[in-house]
Amino acid sequence: MATCETCGNTYDKSFEVMMAGESHTFDSFECAISALAPKCAHCGCRIIGHGLEADGTMYCCAHCATHAGETGLRDRK
């Protein structure tokens, strides 16, 4: 059993995620997303899909990128 680094729960079904060479332990995908998923620079939501990136800034969608002043970004089809 391991302890979730987000909520502190000790759980027999915990799992590890490797990201940027570091190991992280979680008890749920919710905790993993909360800890590791980037936030949209415009609306602040967690980006759990592909998202969009412009000059190192992450957006959840083209709509948010446009509202932040980015041009030329399109959602994937």
Tab-separated table of N, CA and C in Angstrom:
chain	number	residue	atom	x	y	z
A	1	MET	N	0.845	-1.184	0.000
A	1	MET	CA	0.000	0.000	0.000
A	1	MET	C	0.891	1.247	0.000
A	2	ALA	N	0.423	2.231	-0.710
A	2	ALA	CA	1.167	3.481	-0.793
A	2	ALA	C	0.221	4.643	-0.477
A	3	THR	N	0.805	5.778	-0.200
A	3	THR	CA	0.056	6.974	0.171
A	3	THR	C	-0.025	7.933	-1.009
A	4	CYS	N	-1.225	8.427	-1.291
A	4	CYS	CA	-1.453	9.386	-2.370
A	4	CYS	C	-0.800	10.713	-2.010
A	5	GLU	N	-0.022	11.253	-2.938
A	5	GLU	CA	0.656	12.523	-2.657
A	5	GLU	C	-0.288	13.725	-2.713
A	6	THR	N	-1.481	13.559	-3.269
A	6	THR	CA	-2.435	14.663	-3.326
A	6	THR	C	-3.321	14.722	-2.090
A	7	CYS	N	-3.938	13.598	-1.740
A	7	CYS	CA	-4.922	13.617	-0.648
A	7	CYS	C	-4.447	12.938	0.635
A	8	GLY	N	-3.339	12.198	0.553
A	8	GLY	CA	-2.815	11.541	1.748
A	8	GLY	C	-3.445	10.202	2.074
A	9	ASN	N	-4.358	9.731	1.247
A	9	ASN	CA	-5.016	8.451	1.480
A	9	ASN	C	-4.043	7.300	1.247
A	10	THR	N	-4.036	6.341	2.142
A	10	THR	CA	-3.278	5.111	1.948
A	10	THR	C	-4.222	4.088	1.341
A	11	TYR	N	-3.837	3.543	0.182
A	11	TYR	CA	-4.777	2.762	-0.610
A	11	TYR	C	-4.067	1.567	-1.224
A	12	ASP	N	-4.717	0.412	-1.192
A	12	ASP	CA	-4.093	-0.801	-1.729
A	12	ASP	C	-4.086	-0.844	-3.254
A	13	LYS	N	-4.806	0.038	-3.910
A	13	LYS	CA	-4.830	0.085	-5.370
A	13	LYS	C	-4.192	1.371	-5.907
A	14	SER	N	-3.274	1.937	-5.146
A	14	SER	CA	-2.581	3.136	-5.598
A	14	SER	C	-1.735	2.808	-6.831
A	15	PHE	N	-1.316	3.833	-7.556
A	15	PHE	CA	-0.518	3.645	-8.765
A	15	PHE	C	0.500	4.770	-8.883
A	16	GLU	N	1.520	4.528	-9.690
A	16	GLU	CA	2.566	5.515	-9.908
A	16	GLU	C	2.483	6.072	-11.318
A	17	VAL	N	2.821	7.335	-11.442
A	17	VAL	CA	2.902	7.997	-12.735
A	17	VAL	C	4.306	8.591	-12.838
A	18	MET	N	4.982	8.314	-13.947
A	18	MET	CA	6.283	8.926	-14.207
A	18	MET	C	6.054	10.149	-15.088
A	19	MET	N	6.575	11.297	-14.639
A	19	MET	CA	6.439	12.522	-15.431
A	19	MET	C	7.719	13.322	-15.279
A	20	ALA	N	8.310	13.643	-16.400
A	20	ALA	CA	9.559	14.415	-16.421
A	20	ALA	C	10.624	13.770	-15.535
A	21	GLY	N	10.669	12.438	-15.559
A	21	GLY	CA	11.687	11.713	-14.809
A	21	GLY	C	11.424	11.560	-13.320
A	22	GLU	N	10.273	12.018	-12.864
A	22	GLU	CA	9.919	11.904	-11.447
A	22	GLU	C	8.719	10.982	-11.271
A	23	SER	N	8.749	10.186	-10.214
A	23	SER	CA	7.659	9.269	-9.902
A	23	SER	C	6.686	9.930	-8.933
A	24	HIS	N	5.390	9.779	-9.216
A	24	HIS	CA	4.331	10.327	-8.373
A	24	HIS	C	3.351	9.200	-8.046
A	25	THR	N	2.866	9.169	-6.817
A	25	THR	CA	1.947	8.118	-6.372
A	25	THR	C	0.577	8.715	-6.076
A	26	PHE	N	-0.466	8.062	-6.598
A	26	PHE	CA	-1.835	8.540	-6.429
A	26	PHE	C	-2.772	7.383	-6.119
A	27	ASP	N	-3.921	7.730	-5.529
A	27	ASP	CA	-4.942	6.714	-5.255
A	27	ASP	C	-6.087	6.776	-6.257
A	28	SER	N	-6.110	7.808	-7.114
A	28	SER	CA	-7.178	7.957	-8.097
A	28	SER	C	-6.699	8.817	-9.256
A	29	PHE	N	-7.384	8.691	-10.396
A	29	PHE	CA	-7.064	9.556	-11.521
A	29	PHE	C	-7.397	11.009	-11.183
A	30	GLU	N	-8.421	11.216	-10.388
A	30	GLU	CA	-8.783	12.573	-9.976
A	30	GLU	C	-7.612	13.262	-9.285
A	31	CYS	N	-6.951	12.562	-8.368
A	31	CYS	CA	-5.807	13.143	-7.672
A	31	CYS	C	-4.626	13.357	-8.608
A	32	ALA	N	-4.416	12.420	-9.537
A	32	ALA	CA	-3.324	12.561	-10.498
A	32	ALA	C	-3.556	13.781	-11.395
A	33	ILE	N	-4.769	13.951	-11.874
A	33	ILE	CA	-5.099	15.094	-12.716
A	33	ILE	C	-4.920	16.390	-11.933
A	34	SER	N	-5.385	16.420	-10.709
A	34	SER	CA	-5.265	17.611	-9.880
A	34	SER	C	-3.805	18.017	-9.691
A	35	ALA	N	-2.942	17.041	-9.561
A	35	ALA	CA	-1.533	17.329	-9.307
A	35	ALA	C	-0.720	17.589	-10.569
A	36	LEU	N	-1.039	16.916	-11.659
A	36	LEU	CA	-0.144	16.927	-12.810
A	36	LEU	C	-0.652	17.613	-14.067
A	37	ALA	N	-1.954	17.687	-14.267
A	37	ALA	CA	-2.468	18.271	-15.511
A	37	ALA	C	-2.250	19.779	-15.520
A	38	PRO	N	-1.822	20.312	-16.661
A	38	PRO	CA	-1.635	21.769	-16.733
A	38	PRO	C	-2.982	22.482	-16.688
A	39	LYS	N	-2.944	23.762	-16.323
A	39	LYS	CA	-4.158	24.587	-16.300
A	39	LYS	C	-4.183	25.494	-17.521
A	40	CYS	N	-5.382	25.707	-18.035
A	40	CYS	CA	-5.576	26.642	-19.142
A	40	CYS	C	-5.221	28.055	-18.660
A	41	ALA	N	-4.423	28.761	-19.454
A	41	ALA	CA	-4.001	30.112	-19.089
A	41	ALA	C	-5.150	31.112	-19.109
A	42	HIS	N	-6.236	30.782	-19.807
A	42	HIS	CA	-7.374	31.705	-19.876
A	42	HIS	C	-8.434	31.396	-18.825
A	43	CYS	N	-8.957	30.166	-18.824
A	43	CYS	CA	-10.091	29.861	-17.935
A	43	CYS	C	-9.688	29.112	-16.666
A	44	GLY	N	-8.479	28.553	-16.638
A	44	GLY	CA	-8.004	27.889	-15.429
A	44	GLY	C	-8.409	26.435	-15.275
A	45	CYS	N	-9.160	25.889	-16.236
A	45	CYS	CA	-9.554	24.485	-16.101
A	45	CYS	C	-8.348	23.577	-16.322
A	46	ARG	N	-8.411	22.371	-15.772
A	46	ARG	CA	-7.348	21.393	-15.983
A	46	ARG	C	-7.461	20.840	-17.391
A	47	ILE	N	-6.342	20.755	-18.089
A	47	ILE	CA	-6.315	20.246	-19.455
A	47	ILE	C	-6.008	18.759	-19.389
A	48	ILE	N	-7.032	17.941	-19.670
A	48	ILE	CA	-6.838	16.491	-19.608
A	48	ILE	C	-6.851	15.856	-20.995
A	49	GLY	N	-7.007	16.668	-22.020
A	49	GLY	CA	-6.924	16.206	-23.403
A	49	GLY	C	-5.662	16.770	-24.034
A	50	HIS	N	-5.706	16.960	-25.343
A	50	HIS	CA	-4.526	17.462	-26.051
A	50	HIS	C	-4.229	18.913	-25.712
A	51	GLY	N	-5.240	19.734	-25.622
A	51	GLY	CA	-5.025	21.150	-25.382
A	51	GLY	C	-4.286	21.797	-26.545
A	52	LEU	N	-3.953	23.055	-26.383
A	52	LEU	CA	-3.211	23.819	-27.386
A	52	LEU	C	-2.096	24.577	-26.677
A	53	GLU	N	-0.995	24.786	-27.381
A	53	GLU	CA	0.134	25.496	-26.787
A	53	GLU	C	0.627	26.568	-27.747
A	54	ALA	N	0.904	27.751	-27.204
A	54	ALA	CA	1.463	28.853	-27.984
A	54	ALA	C	2.564	29.500	-27.154
A	55	ASP	N	3.772	29.446	-27.646
A	55	ASP	CA	4.919	30.043	-26.950
A	55	ASP	C	5.017	29.591	-25.501
A	56	GLY	N	4.767	28.295	-25.263
A	56	GLY	CA	4.891	27.736	-23.918
A	56	GLY	C	3.683	27.941	-23.025
A	57	THR	N	2.640	28.593	-23.531
A	57	THR	CA	1.421	28.820	-22.762
A	57	THR	C	0.371	27.811	-23.204
A	58	MET	N	-0.256	27.153	-22.235
A	58	MET	CA	-1.239	26.111	-22.520
A	58	MET	C	-2.669	26.651	-22.441
A	59	TYR	N	-3.501	26.186	-23.367
A	59	TYR	CA	-4.923	26.524	-23.403
A	59	TYR	C	-5.714	25.232	-23.572
A	60	CYS	N	-6.923	25.199	-23.037
A	60	CYS	CA	-7.760	24.004	-23.162
A	60	CYS	C	-8.381	23.896	-24.542
A	61	CYS	N	-8.571	25.036	-25.218
A	61	CYS	CA	-9.225	25.032	-26.531
A	61	CYS	C	-8.883	26.313	-27.287
A	62	ALA	N	-9.218	26.322	-28.589
A	62	ALA	CA	-8.953	27.495	-29.417
A	62	ALA	C	-9.755	28.708	-28.951
A	63	HIS	N	-10.961	28.475	-28.437
A	63	HIS	CA	-11.793	29.570	-27.933
A	63	HIS	C	-11.043	30.348	-26.842
A	64	CYS	N	-10.470	29.629	-25.875
A	64	CYS	CA	-9.735	30.295	-24.795
A	64	CYS	C	-8.472	30.962	-25.321
A	65	ALA	N	-7.791	30.312	-26.247
A	65	ALA	CA	-6.580	30.902	-26.827
A	65	ALA	C	-6.907	32.215	-27.527
A	66	THR	N	-8.009	32.233	-28.275
A	66	THR	CA	-8.430	33.439	-28.977
A	66	THR	C	-8.753	34.554	-27.990
A	67	HIS	N	-9.455	34.225	-26.915
A	67	HIS	CA	-9.793	35.238	-25.905
A	67	HIS	C	-8.550	35.767	-25.190
A	68	ALA	N	-7.492	34.995	-25.186
A	68	ALA	CA	-6.240	35.427	-24.567
A	68	ALA	C	-5.352	36.186	-25.558
A	69	GLY	N	-5.845	36.344	-26.803
A	69	GLY	CA	-5.111	37.125	-27.792
A	69	GLY	C	-4.293	36.320	-28.780
A	70	GLU	N	-4.342	35.005	-28.696
A	70	GLU	CA	-3.617	34.171	-29.650
A	70	GLU	C	-4.414	34.075	-30.951
A	71	THR	N	-3.713	34.044	-32.050
A	71	THR	CA	-4.369	33.875	-33.342
A	71	THR	C	-3.745	32.684	-34.053
A	72	GLY	N	-4.514	32.046	-34.902
A	72	GLY	CA	-3.997	30.948	-35.697
A	72	GLY	C	-4.059	29.579	-35.059
A	73	LEU	N	-4.479	29.472	-33.804
A	73	LEU	CA	-4.602	28.158	-33.181
A	73	LEU	C	-5.987	27.597	-33.477
A	74	ARG	N	-6.040	26.317	-33.771
A	74	ARG	CA	-7.306	25.657	-34.064
A	74	ARG	C	-7.408	24.383	-33.245
A	75	ASP	N	-8.642	24.066	-32.850
A	75	ASP	CA	-8.869	22.789	-32.161
A	75	ASP	C	-8.621	21.653	-33.132
A	76	ARG	N	-8.160	20.517	-32.605
A	76	ARG	CA	-7.943	19.344	-33.445
A	76	ARG	C	-9.290	18.752	-33.834
A	77	LYS	N	-9.370	18.207	-35.038
A	77	LYS	CA	-10.633	17.613	-35.502
A	77	LYS	C	-10.515	16.125	-35.507
